[in-house]
Every structure is written in C-alpha cells, then in structure tokens.
PDB file of C-alpha atoms in Angstrom:
ATOM      1  CA  MET A   1     -64.027 221.271  49.368  1.00 57.00           C
ATOM      2  CA  PHE A   2     -64.978 224.197  51.094  1.00 66.00           C
ATOM      3  CA  ASN A   3     -61.579 225.320  52.670  1.00 72.00           C
ATOM      4  CA  LEU A   4     -62.507 227.199  56.042  1.00 72.00           C
ATOM      5  CA  PHE A   5     -59.325 228.413  56.807  1.00 74.00           C
ATOM      6  CA  LYS A   6     -59.444 230.744  53.687  1.00 78.00           C
ATOM      7  CA  TYR A   7     -61.628 232.608  55.972  1.00 79.00           C
ATOM      8  CA  ALA A   8     -59.414 233.227  58.674  1.00 79.00           C
ATOM      9  CA  SER A   9     -57.678 235.425  56.716  1.00 87.00           C
ATOM     10  CA  PRO A  10     -58.517 239.230  57.142  1.00 88.00           C
ATOM     11  CA  ALA A  11     -58.502 240.149  53.648  1.00 90.00           C
ATOM     12  CA  SER A  12     -61.404 237.572  52.547  1.00 90.00           C
ATOM     13  CA  PHE A  13     -63.131 237.333  55.691  1.00 93.00           C
ATOM     14  CA  TYR A  14     -63.496 241.356  55.467  1.00 94.00           C
ATOM     15  CA  PRO A  15     -65.980 241.258  51.950  1.00 93.00           C
ATOM     16  CA  LEU A  16     -67.774 238.238  53.841  1.00 94.00           C
ATOM     17  CA  ALA A  17     -68.323 239.499  56.844  1.00 95.00           C
ATOM     18  CA  GLY A  18     -69.790 242.844  55.558  1.00 95.00           C
ATOM     19  CA  ARG A  19     -72.872 240.615  53.710  1.00 95.00           C
ATOM     20  CA  LEU A  20     -73.176 238.839  56.904  1.00 96.00           C
ATOM     21  CA  ALA A  21     -73.324 242.182  59.050  1.00 96.00           C
ATOM     22  CA  MET A  22     -75.302 243.804  56.376  1.00 96.00           C
ATOM     23  CA  GLY A  23     -78.155 240.607  56.476  1.00 97.00           C
ATOM     24  CA  PHE A  24     -78.016 240.050  60.101  1.00 97.00           C
ATOM     25  CA  GLY A  25     -78.858 243.790  60.749  1.00 97.00           C
ATOM     26  CA  ILE A  26     -82.212 243.997  58.819  1.00 97.00           C
ATOM     27  CA  ALA A  27     -82.966 240.722  60.544  1.00 97.00           C
ATOM     28  CA  SER A  28     -82.258 242.304  63.811  1.00 97.00           C
ATOM     29  CA  VAL A  29     -84.791 245.204  63.064  1.00 97.00           C
ATOM     30  CA  ILE A  30     -87.649 243.175  61.813  1.00 97.00           C
ATOM     31  CA  LEU A  31     -87.207 240.680  65.149  1.00 97.00           C
ATOM     32  CA  LEU A  32     -87.130 243.558  67.152  1.00 97.00           C
ATOM     33  CA  VAL A  33     -90.128 245.400  66.058  1.00 97.00           C
ATOM     34  CA  ILE A  34     -92.314 241.857  65.518  1.00 96.00           C
ATOM     35  CA  GLY A  35     -90.607 241.449  69.499  1.00 95.00           C
ATOM     36  CA  LEU A  36     -91.829 244.604  70.726  1.00 94.00           C
ATOM     37  CA  TYR A  37     -95.018 244.600  69.552  1.00 94.00           C
ATOM     38  CA  MET A  38     -95.648 241.398  71.420  1.00 93.00           C
ATOM     39  CA  SER A  39     -94.322 242.793  74.294  1.00 91.00           C
ATOM     40  CA  PHE A  40     -96.808 244.959  74.298  1.00 90.00           C
ATOM     41  CA  PHE A  41     -99.804 244.229  72.686  1.00 90.00           C
ATOM     42  CA  VAL A  42     -99.924 240.735  72.559  1.00 88.00           C
ATOM     43  CA  ALA A  43     -98.185 239.269  75.627  1.00 85.00           C
ATOM     44  CA  PRO A  44    -101.096 238.963  78.064  1.00 85.00           C
ATOM     45  CA  THR A  45    -101.206 241.121  81.735  1.00 85.00           C
ATOM     46  CA  ASP A  46     -99.320 239.104  84.290  1.00 84.00           C
ATOM     47  CA  TYR A  47    -101.806 237.932  87.402  1.00 83.00           C
ATOM     48  CA  LYS A  48     -99.303 238.806  89.906  1.00 84.00           C
ATOM     49  CA  GLN A  49     -97.317 241.204  88.569  1.00 83.00           C
ATOM     50  CA  GLY A  50     -99.610 243.210  86.033  1.00 83.00           C
ATOM     51  CA  GLU A  51     -97.827 245.062  83.883  1.00 85.00           C
ATOM     52  CA  GLY A  52     -94.341 245.401  85.398  1.00 85.00           C
ATOM     53  CA  TYR A  53     -93.207 242.037  83.987  1.00 87.00           C
ATOM     54  CA  ARG A  54     -93.038 243.221  80.747  1.00 91.00           C
ATOM     55  CA  ILE A  55     -89.366 244.636  81.693  1.00 93.00           C
ATOM     56  CA  MET A  56     -88.940 240.846  81.318  1.00 93.00           C
ATOM     57  CA  PHE A  57     -88.702 241.356  77.571  1.00 94.00           C
ATOM     58  CA  ILE A  58     -85.348 243.075  77.500  1.00 95.00           C
ATOM     59  CA  HIS A  59     -83.940 242.045  81.030  1.00 96.00           C
ATOM     60  CA  VAL A  60     -84.345 238.067  80.183  1.00 95.00           C
ATOM     61  CA  PRO A  61     -82.336 238.366  76.572  1.00 96.00           C
ATOM     62  CA  ALA A  62     -79.942 241.257  77.767  1.00 97.00           C
ATOM     63  CA  ALA A  63     -78.662 238.523  80.932  1.00 96.00           C
ATOM     64  CA  TRP A  64     -78.837 235.790  78.614  1.00 96.00           C
ATOM     65  CA  MET A  65     -76.814 237.661  75.701  1.00 97.00           C
ATOM     66  CA  SER A  66     -74.218 238.942  78.546  1.00 97.00           C
ATOM     67  CA  MET A  67     -73.560 235.215  79.285  1.00 97.00           C
ATOM     68  CA  LEU A  68     -73.535 234.006  75.959  1.00 97.00           C
ATOM     69  CA  ILE A  69     -71.321 236.552  74.614  1.00 98.00           C
ATOM     70  CA  TYR A  70     -68.842 235.969  77.031  1.00 97.00           C
ATOM     71  CA  VAL A  71     -68.527 232.210  76.247  1.00 97.00           C
ATOM     72  CA  VAL A  72     -68.157 233.007  72.590  1.00 97.00           C
ATOM     73  CA  MET A  73     -65.620 235.856  73.516  1.00 97.00           C
ATOM     74  CA  ALA A  74     -63.564 233.765  75.324  1.00 96.00           C
ATOM     75  CA  CYS A  75     -63.848 231.229  72.566  1.00 97.00           C
ATOM     76  CA  TRP A  76     -62.464 233.436  69.817  1.00 96.00           C
ATOM     77  CA  ALA A  77     -59.767 234.191  72.414  1.00 96.00           C
ATOM     78  CA  ALA A  78     -58.782 230.829  73.036  1.00 95.00           C
ATOM     79  CA  ALA A  79     -58.723 230.038  69.236  1.00 94.00           C
ATOM     80  CA  GLY A  80     -56.610 232.912  68.855  1.00 93.00           C
ATOM     81  CA  MET A  81     -53.928 232.164  71.524  1.00 93.00           C
ATOM     82  CA  ILE A  82     -54.147 228.102  70.284  1.00 93.00           C
ATOM     83  CA  TRP A  83     -53.821 228.642  66.592  1.00 91.00           C
ATOM     84  CA  HIS A  84     -52.192 232.431  66.289  1.00 90.00           C
ATOM     85  CA  THR A  85     -54.491 233.496  64.277  1.00 90.00           C
ATOM     86  CA  ARG A  86     -54.696 237.079  64.330  1.00 91.00           C
ATOM     87  CA  LEU A  87     -58.445 237.548  63.254  1.00 93.00           C
ATOM     88  CA  SER A  88     -59.765 234.792  66.525  1.00 94.00           C
ATOM     89  CA  SER A  89     -58.599 237.501  68.200  1.00 94.00           C
ATOM     90  CA  MET A  90     -59.780 240.325  66.724  1.00 95.00           C
ATOM     91  CA  MET A  91     -63.252 239.237  66.573  1.00 96.00           C
ATOM     92  CA  ALA A  92     -63.061 238.475  70.450  1.00 96.00           C
ATOM     93  CA  SER A  93     -61.904 241.971  70.919  1.00 96.00           C
ATOM     94  CA  SER A  94     -65.186 242.965  68.637  1.00 97.00           C
ATOM     95  CA  LEU A  95     -67.545 240.868  70.799  1.00 97.00           C
ATOM     96  CA  ALA A  96     -66.522 242.900  74.100  1.00 97.00           C
ATOM     97  CA  PRO A  97     -68.025 246.314  73.981  1.00 97.00           C
ATOM     98  CA  THR A  98     -71.548 244.574  72.714  1.00 98.00           C
ATOM     99  CA  GLY A  99     -71.503 242.337  75.899  1.00 97.00           C
ATOM    100  CA  ALA A 100     -70.411 244.891  78.295  1.00 98.00           C
ATOM    101  CA  MET A 101     -73.173 246.834  77.161  1.00 98.00           C
ATOM    102  CA  PHE A 102     -75.755 243.844  77.189  1.00 98.00           C
ATOM    103  CA  THR A 103     -74.438 243.033  80.648  1.00 97.00           C
ATOM    104  CA  PHE A 104     -74.812 246.673  81.678  1.00 98.00           C
ATOM    105  CA  ILE A 105     -78.674 246.896  80.321  1.00 97.00           C
ATOM    106  CA  ALA A 106     -79.515 243.541  82.667  1.00 97.00           C
ATOM    107  CA  LEU A 107     -78.511 244.772  85.583  1.00 97.00           C
ATOM    108  CA  TRP A 108     -80.145 248.090  84.911  1.00 96.00           C
ATOM    109  CA  THR A 109     -83.299 246.518  83.797  1.00 96.00           C
ATOM    110  CA  GLY A 110     -83.261 244.217  86.722  1.00 95.00           C
ATOM    111  CA  ALA A 111     -82.637 247.301  89.132  1.00 95.00           C
ATOM    112  CA  LEU A 112     -85.801 249.162  87.749  1.00 94.00           C
ATOM    113  CA  TRP A 113     -87.782 245.424  87.881  1.00 93.00           C
ATOM    114  CA  GLY A 114     -86.113 244.804  91.630  1.00 92.00           C
ATOM    115  CA  LYS A 115     -87.782 247.970  92.862  1.00 91.00           C
ATOM    116  CA  PRO A 116     -91.342 247.749  92.089  1.00 89.00           C
ATOM    117  CA  MET A 117     -91.178 243.825  93.033  1.00 89.00           C
ATOM    118  CA  TRP A 118     -88.814 243.137  95.791  1.00 88.00           C
ATOM    119  CA  GLY A 119     -88.692 247.327  96.823  1.00 90.00           C
ATOM    120  CA  ALA A 120     -84.772 247.181  96.487  1.00 90.00           C
ATOM    121  CA  TRP A 121     -83.028 248.547  93.434  1.00 91.00           C
ATOM    122  CA  TRP A 122     -79.729 246.374  94.538  1.00 93.00           C
ATOM    123  CA  VAL A 123     -79.242 243.904  96.863  1.00 91.00           C
ATOM    124  CA  TRP A 124     -76.022 241.757  97.224  1.00 93.00           C
ATOM    125  CA  ASP A 125     -77.356 238.745  95.822  1.00 90.00           C
ATOM    126  CA  ALA A 126     -75.539 235.692  94.573  1.00 91.00           C
ATOM    127  CA  ARG A 127     -77.493 235.853  90.585  1.00 92.00           C
ATOM    128  CA  LEU A 128     -76.551 240.068  91.080  1.00 93.00           C
ATOM    129  CA  THR A 129     -73.046 239.835  91.843  1.00 94.00           C
ATOM    130  CA  SER A 130     -71.892 237.691  89.577  1.00 95.00           C
ATOM    131  CA  GLU A 131     -73.419 239.760  86.935  1.00 95.00           C
ATOM    132  CA  LEU A 132     -71.906 242.553  88.199  1.00 97.00           C
ATOM    133  CA  ILE A 133     -68.687 240.544  88.291  1.00 97.00           C
ATOM    134  CA  LEU A 134     -69.067 240.001  84.269  1.00 97.00           C
ATOM    135  CA  LEU A 135     -69.245 244.091  84.137  1.00 97.00           C
ATOM    136  CA  PHE A 136     -65.918 243.879  85.435  1.00 98.00           C
ATOM    137  CA  LEU A 137     -64.362 241.423  83.636  1.00 97.00           C
ATOM    138  CA  TYR A 138     -66.006 242.662  80.635  1.00 97.00           C
ATOM    139  CA  VAL A 139     -64.511 246.114  81.817  1.00 98.00           C
ATOM    140  CA  GLY A 140     -60.924 244.646  82.379  1.00 97.00           C
ATOM    141  CA  PHE A 141     -60.742 242.439  79.136  1.00 97.00           C
ATOM    142  CA  MET A 142     -61.294 245.898  76.978  1.00 97.00           C
ATOM    143  CA  ALA A 143     -58.815 247.943  79.232  1.00 97.00           C
ATOM    144  CA  LEU A 144     -56.470 244.993  79.361  1.00 97.00           C
ATOM    145  CA  GLU A 145     -56.341 244.765  75.623  1.00 95.00           C
ATOM    146  CA  SER A 146     -56.309 248.661  75.177  1.00 94.00           C
ATOM    147  CA  ALA A 147     -53.584 249.131  77.333  1.00 96.00           C
ATOM    148  CA  ILE A 148     -50.629 247.044  75.668  1.00 96.00           C
ATOM    149  CA  ASP A 149     -49.561 248.238  72.393  1.00 94.00           C
ATOM    150  CA  ASP A 150     -48.686 245.564  70.391  1.00 94.00           C
ATOM    151  CA  PRO A 151     -51.733 243.551  69.070  1.00 92.00           C
ATOM    152  CA  ARG A 152     -49.828 239.821  69.826  1.00 92.00           C
ATOM    153  CA  ARG A 153     -49.099 240.689  73.273  1.00 95.00           C
ATOM    154  CA  ALA A 154     -52.407 242.589  73.929  1.00 95.00           C
ATOM    155  CA  ALA A 155     -54.030 239.840  72.679  1.00 94.00           C
ATOM    156  CA  ARG A 156     -52.492 237.138  74.573  1.00 95.00           C
ATOM    157  CA  ALA A 157     -52.782 238.723  77.990  1.00 96.00           C
ATOM    158  CA  SER A 158     -56.814 239.865  77.125  1.00 96.00           C
ATOM    159  CA  GLY A 159     -57.180 236.403  76.119  1.00 96.00           C
ATOM    160  CA  LEU A 160     -55.768 234.905  79.243  1.00 96.00           C
ATOM    161  CA  LEU A 161     -58.047 237.190  81.543  1.00 97.00           C
ATOM    162  CA  ALA A 162     -60.771 235.785  79.338  1.00 97.00           C
ATOM    163  CA  LEU A 163     -60.270 232.123  79.522  1.00 97.00           C
ATOM    164  CA  VAL A 164     -59.924 232.743  83.319  1.00 96.00           C
ATOM    165  CA  GLY A 165     -63.317 234.442  83.734  1.00 96.00           C
ATOM    166  CA  VAL A 166     -65.123 232.077  82.410  1.00 96.00           C
ATOM    167  CA  ILE A 167     -65.759 230.367  85.165  1.00 95.00           C
ATOM    168  CA  ASN A 168     -68.317 232.922  86.496  1.00 95.00           C
ATOM    169  CA  VAL A 169     -70.429 232.252  83.665  1.00 95.00           C
ATOM    170  CA  PRO A 170     -71.612 229.285  85.259  1.00 94.00           C
ATOM    171  CA  ILE A 171     -72.069 230.544  88.449  1.00 94.00           C
ATOM    172  CA  ILE A 172     -74.132 233.336  87.046  1.00 92.00           C
ATOM    173  CA  TYR A 173     -76.575 230.341  85.549  1.00 91.00           C
ATOM    174  CA  TYR A 174     -76.562 228.207  88.431  1.00 91.00           C
ATOM    175  CA  SER A 175     -76.390 230.528  91.563  1.00 90.00           C
ATOM    176  CA  VAL A 176     -80.230 230.715  91.675  1.00 88.00           C
ATOM    177  CA  GLN A 177     -79.914 226.716  92.529  1.00 87.00           C
ATOM    178  CA  TRP A 178     -76.549 226.524  94.607  1.00 88.00           C
ATOM    179  CA  TRP A 179     -77.426 229.721  97.176  1.00 88.00           C
ATOM    180  CA  ASN A 180     -80.791 230.924  98.106  1.00 83.00           C
ATOM    181  CA  THR A 181     -81.032 233.985  96.305  1.00 83.00           C
ATOM    182  CA  LEU A 182     -83.878 236.491  96.022  1.00 84.00           C
ATOM    183  CA  HIS A 183     -83.577 236.069  92.314  1.00 86.00           C
ATOM    184  CA  GLN A 184     -86.177 233.824  91.249  1.00 84.00           C
ATOM    185  CA  GLY A 185     -84.751 230.344  89.744  1.00 82.00           C
ATOM    186  CA  SER A 186     -85.311 229.757  85.984  1.00 80.00           C
ATOM    187  CA  SER A 187     -88.525 229.830  84.936  1.00 83.00           C
ATOM    188  CA  ILE A 188     -87.325 228.293  81.314  1.00 82.00           C
ATOM    189  CA  LYS A 189     -86.005 224.595  81.676  1.00 78.00           C
ATOM    190  CA  VAL A 190     -84.998 222.580  78.865  1.00 73.00           C
ATOM    191  CA  VAL A 191     -86.167 218.950  79.952  1.00 72.00           C
ATOM    192  CA  ASP A 192     -85.335 215.773  77.755  1.00 72.00           C
ATOM    193  CA  GLY A 193     -85.232 217.350  74.777  1.00 69.00           C
ATOM    194  CA  GLY A 194     -88.774 219.384  75.718  1.00 72.00           C
ATOM    195  CA  VAL A 195     -88.756 223.211  77.097  1.00 74.00           C
ATOM    196  CA  GLU A 196     -90.795 222.973  80.420  1.00 76.00           C
ATOM    197  CA  THR A 197     -92.061 226.012  81.460  1.00 79.00           C
ATOM    198  CA  SER A 198     -94.031 227.795  84.015  1.00 79.00           C
ATOM    199  CA  MET A 199     -94.732 230.770  81.502  1.00 83.00           C
ATOM    200  CA  SER A 200     -97.811 231.188  79.077  1.00 84.00           C
ATOM    201  CA  GLU A 201     -96.693 230.005  75.639  1.00 87.00           C
ATOM    202  CA  ILE A 202     -97.089 233.373  74.004  1.00 89.00           C
ATOM    203  CA  MET A 203     -94.990 234.753  76.590  1.00 90.00           C
ATOM    204  CA  VAL A 204     -91.908 232.227  76.119  1.00 92.00           C
ATOM    205  CA  TRP A 205     -92.110 233.005  72.197  1.00 93.00           C
ATOM    206  CA  THR A 206     -92.129 236.996  72.754  1.00 93.00           C
ATOM    207  CA  LEU A 207     -88.889 235.895  74.889  1.00 94.00           C
ATOM    208  CA  LEU A 208     -87.748 234.110  71.995  1.00 94.00           C
ATOM    209  CA  VAL A 209     -88.481 236.757  69.415  1.00 96.00           C
ATOM    210  CA  MET A 210     -86.588 239.505  71.528  1.00 96.00           C
ATOM    211  CA  THR A 211     -83.612 237.126  71.785  1.00 96.00           C
ATOM    212  CA  PHE A 212     -82.979 236.150  68.532  1.00 97.00           C
ATOM    213  CA  ALA A 213     -83.419 239.694  67.571  1.00 97.00           C
ATOM    214  CA  CYS A 214     -80.684 240.708  70.463  1.00 97.00           C
ATOM    215  CA  TRP A 215     -78.731 237.651  68.882  1.00 97.00           C
ATOM    216  CA  PHE A 216     -78.347 239.067  65.698  1.00 98.00           C
ATOM    217  CA  TYR A 217     -78.111 242.923  66.823  1.00 98.00           C
ATOM    218  CA  THR A 218     -74.996 241.669  68.625  1.00 98.00           C
ATOM    219  CA  ILE A 219     -73.509 239.587  65.106  1.00 97.00           C
ATOM    220  CA  ALA A 220     -74.345 242.412  62.894  1.00 97.00           C
ATOM    221  CA  VAL A 221     -72.715 245.525  65.373  1.00 97.00           C
ATOM    222  CA  ALA A 222     -69.683 242.686  65.992  1.00 97.00           C
ATOM    223  CA  LEU A 223     -68.819 241.832  62.080  1.00 97.00           C
ATOM    224  CA  THR A 224     -69.005 245.819  61.472  1.00 97.00           C
ATOM    225  CA  ARG A 225     -66.744 246.488  64.652  1.00 97.00           C
ATOM    226  CA  VAL A 226     -64.432 243.497  63.332  1.00 97.00           C
ATOM    227  CA  ARG A 227     -63.681 245.123  59.750  1.00 96.00           C
ATOM    228  CA  SER A 228     -62.768 248.403  61.247  1.00 96.00           C
ATOM    229  CA  ILE A 229     -60.358 246.482  63.249  1.00 95.00           C
ATOM    230  CA  ILE A 230     -59.367 244.348  60.173  1.00 95.00           C
ATOM    231  CA  LEU A 231     -58.544 248.033  58.642  1.00 94.00           C
ATOM    232  CA  GLU A 232     -56.707 248.912  61.369  1.00 93.00           C
ATOM    233  CA  ARG A 233     -54.370 246.165  61.863  1.00 91.00           C
ATOM    234  CA  GLU A 234     -54.228 245.486  57.920  1.00 89.00           C
ATOM    235  CA  SER A 235     -53.596 249.256  57.209  1.00 87.00           C
ATOM    236  CA  GLY A 236     -50.147 248.506  55.325  1.00 85.00           C
ATOM    237  CA  ALA A 237     -51.511 245.397  53.264  1.00 88.00           C
ATOM    238  CA  SER A 238     -51.872 245.939  49.287  1.00 89.00           C
ATOM    239  CA  TRP A 239     -55.648 244.745  49.845  1.00 90.00           C
ATOM    240  CA  VAL A 240     -56.675 247.097  51.654  1.00 90.00           C
ATOM    241  CA  LYS A 241     -55.324 250.022  49.210  1.00 88.00           C
ATOM    242  CA  ALA A 242     -56.253 248.281  46.494  1.00 88.00           C
ATOM    243  CA  LEU A 243     -60.715 248.052  48.401  1.00 88.00           C
ATOM    244  CA  LEU A 244     -59.928 251.948  48.897  1.00 86.00           C
ATOM    245  CA  GLN A 245     -59.110 252.881  45.396  1.00 83.00           C
ATOM    246  CA  GLU A 246     -61.944 250.211  44.251  1.00 81.00           C
ATOM    247  CA  ARG A 247     -63.804 252.523  46.714  1.00 77.00           C
ATOM    248  CA  LYS A 248     -62.849 255.768  45.326  1.00 69.00           C
ATOM    249  CA  SER A 249     -62.921 255.522  41.336  1.00 61.00           C
TER     250      SER A 249
ATOM    251  CA  MET B   1    -103.285 256.273  75.607  1.00 81.00           C
ATOM    252  CA  SER B   2    -101.821 258.070  78.919  1.00 82.00           C
ATOM    253  CA  GLU B   3    -103.661 254.994  80.889  1.00 82.00           C
ATOM    254  CA  TRP B   4    -101.810 252.703  78.617  1.00 84.00           C
ATOM    255  CA  LEU B   5     -98.302 254.917  79.503  1.00 84.00           C
ATOM    256  CA  ALA B   6     -99.241 254.594  82.571  1.00 84.00           C
ATOM    257  CA  MET B   7     -98.556 250.412  82.662  1.00 82.00           C
ATOM    258  CA  GLY B   8    -100.334 249.934  85.350  1.00 81.00           C
ATOM    259  CA  GLY B   9     -98.090 252.478  87.759  1.00 84.00           C
ATOM    260  CA  HIS B  10     -95.274 250.792  86.922  1.00 85.00           C
ATOM    261  CA  GLY B  11     -94.681 252.736  83.537  1.00 88.00           C
ATOM    262  CA  LEU B  12     -91.663 254.648  85.268  1.00 90.00           C
ATOM    263  CA  TYR B  13     -89.875 251.402  85.823  1.00 92.00           C
ATOM    264  CA  ILE B  14     -90.849 249.779  82.579  1.00 93.00           C
ATOM    265  CA  TRP B  15     -90.097 253.150  81.113  1.00 93.00           C
ATOM    266  CA  GLY B  16     -87.088 253.366  81.924  1.00 94.00           C
ATOM    267  CA  SER B  17     -86.091 250.151  81.247  1.00 94.00           C
ATOM    268  CA  TYR B  18     -86.706 250.025  77.564  1.00 95.00           C
ATOM    269  CA  ALA B  19     -85.610 253.962  77.060  1.00 96.00           C
ATOM    270  CA  VAL B  20     -82.171 253.099  78.685  1.00 96.00           C
ATOM    271  CA  THR B  21     -82.048 249.976  76.712  1.00 96.00           C
ATOM    272  CA  ALA B  22     -82.740 251.728  72.785  1.00 96.00           C
ATOM    273  CA  LEU B  23     -80.404 254.585  74.315  1.00 97.00           C
ATOM    274  CA  PHE B  24     -77.750 252.402  74.777  1.00 97.00           C
ATOM    275  CA  MET B  25     -78.096 250.475  71.371  1.00 96.00           C
ATOM    276  CA  ILE B  26     -78.661 253.109  68.922  1.00 97.00           C
ATOM    277  CA  VAL B  27     -75.748 254.784  70.725  1.00 97.00           C
ATOM    278  CA  GLU B  28     -73.476 251.733  69.863  1.00 97.00           C
ATOM    279  CA  VAL B  29     -74.409 250.838  66.342  1.00 97.00           C
ATOM    280  CA  ILE B  30     -73.997 255.277  65.452  1.00 97.00           C
ATOM    281  CA  LEU B  31     -70.181 254.777  67.089  1.00 97.00           C
ATOM    282  CA  VAL B  32     -69.457 251.949  65.125  1.00 97.00           C
ATOM    283  CA  VAL B  33     -70.860 252.889  62.071  1.00 96.00           C
ATOM    284  CA  ARG B  34     -68.665 256.803  62.977  1.00 97.00           C
ATOM    285  CA  ARG B  35     -65.764 254.676  63.786  1.00 96.00           C
ATOM    286  CA  ARG B  36     -65.958 252.695  60.085  1.00 95.00           C
ATOM    287  CA  ARG B  37     -66.504 256.228  58.440  1.00 95.00           C
ATOM    288  CA  SER B  38     -63.664 258.336  59.898  1.00 95.00           C
ATOM    289  CA  LEU B  39     -60.716 255.377  59.736  1.00 95.00           C
ATOM    290  CA  MET B  40     -62.292 254.854  55.546  1.00 92.00           C
ATOM    291  CA  GLN B  41     -61.452 258.646  55.164  1.00 92.00           C
ATOM    292  CA  ARG B  42     -58.216 258.257  57.403  1.00 93.00           C
ATOM    293  CA  LEU B  43     -56.808 255.566  55.098  1.00 91.00           C
ATOM    294  CA  GLY B  44     -58.174 257.678  51.945  1.00 89.00           C
ATOM    295  CA  ARG B  45     -56.037 259.982  52.514  1.00 89.00           C
ATOM    296  CA  MET B  46     -52.940 258.502  54.037  1.00 86.00           C
ATOM    297  CA  ILE B  47     -53.136 256.353  50.373  1.00 82.00           C
ATOM    298  CA  ARG B  48     -53.131 259.394  48.439  1.00 82.00           C
ATOM    299  CA  MET B  49     -50.575 260.979  50.050  1.00 85.00           C
ATOM    300  CA  LYS B  50     -48.159 258.637  49.182  1.00 79.00           C
ATOM    301  CA  ASP B  51     -49.484 258.136  46.078  1.00 78.00           C
ATOM    302  CA  SER B  52     -48.697 261.950  45.546  1.00 82.00           C
ATOM    303  CA  GLU B  53     -45.387 261.123  46.956  1.00 81.00           C
ATOM    304  CA  VAL B  54     -44.034 258.397  44.690  1.00 77.00           C
ATOM    305  CA  SER B  55     -45.477 260.300  41.619  1.00 72.00           C
ATOM    306  CA  GLY B  56     -44.135 263.925  42.622  1.00 61.00           C
TER     307      GLY B  56
END
C-alpha cells in the first residue's frame, strides 16, 4: 500500500520535491510563454476598454493565486500544528513569500488598471482593502515566524496567525457581492457544474492558461524553497551529510 | 511596432503592469536559487571541517 506518511519525513521528501520542482518549473515556463502570446496576439480587443483590459491576464491570476496560496498555507500550518509534522510547517513557510508577491502584484496591476478605467490608483473599496489586509497577513506571518528562534514555537505562533487570517479570504472573494464596491463583480461563475461567464471564450482560455502558469510557478518555487528550509533545519542529520558527500564526489 | 507598443494609449499601464510582474517573478527565482546554492556551499564546508577535525 502506498504509504503517504513515508513522504512526511524530510529525508524522503527532499528528492521527490526536487523532481517535482523541476517538472512544474518547466511546465510553468511553457504555459507562461503560451499565455503571454495569447494575451497579446490572440485575445481580441475589448469593445469598451480597448487594449487596457489585457492587464486582466495577470491581475486576475495573481489575485486568485494570492487567495489560493493563503488557504493552502493555512492548511499546511494547521496540519503542522495538529500532527506535529515539521515538514508541514516548513511547507507553510515556503509558500508565504510567493503568496505575498502575488498579493502585491494583484494590488499593483489593479492600481495600474484602475487609473485609466476608474481614474484612481486606489480607493478604500471593500475588495481592494481586504486584499491589502491579505498582504499584511502574509508579511505578519513571515515576520512572526522569523522573529522566534525555536522552529517549533515559531511554527505554532505563525500557524495560529495564518489560521486566524483565513477568514479574510472569503471576505475578499465575496466582498463584491456583500458590499456596493467600485470593483466589478465576478465575471466567471461556476453555475451547476458549468462555467458561466460574460467574457468571450478565448479570453477565458487565455485566463486559464495564465492561471495554470502562475500555479505551476508557485509549486516549483515553493518546493525549491522548502528544500532549502529542510537542509537548514536538518543540517546535522546524517542523510544530509551523505547527500553532500555524494554531490561532492 | 510603436503603434502596437502604444496599446491604444494604455501602453504605460499595460507595460507597467507586465514589467513589474516579470521583475518580481524573475527576482524571486534568482533569490531562491541563490539561497540554495549558498546553502550547499556552506554545508559542504561544514562537513569538510568536521571530516578534517576527525581525521586530524
């Protein structure tokens, strides 16, 4: 029977993470090239916003990733606290920087899209404000984790912050329906199994390609970062010594 | 080409968005790879030191 817990041990997870990171890294580069080509040369000009809407092809994936990564990070943090598996907490801390980056990109590209369309870089709108809070949560998670020396206590404290902050993600997602926001409502709705959207078919496909590119990018970067975290924490372990001797010879 | 770059007058905003996104993603990859490389060297030196102490 495939024993999943075998990969809970850093020693056996380390080589697997390396192979996965390589695979997802290559896949993300390919998808990014295809997605960028589609964003500029395949997707049609928007009847209302002209070319400006093309910012959507990075703004929306970045925003989706900022929310998805936070939820995944909180799940890993919870797993680490419940089963005391150190590797789970390491996964949470390896995701935080990439999540923070995508949150900043979502805010940045949103501002650059808002200026020509709304006439303002920033408004204290429910969607924008809750996304800004998400950025603070990411930074808070990273700061709290690095402020505490003992990895176990650091994982517990930052894990708690991550779990408390999870409530912010549905607030972001539904903010456009709960409050009267300047930010537009969701244009892609999953309705009884099908995807209903007001966008043209090709725009949705371009968006999906870019989203998967960002998703695979995140997996590749986070897995590479977690390998470094594993080596830093397990530097005294014998398997690390064996690994390094093997690399040297 | 320049007409295409103008993006119907929205060029500044579009290229400002894509450039910053590309910059952040590339810099993040560089930082992650550099962290890994320096860590491997540091651990390699540590082990060589330990070996020399043992055998010395």
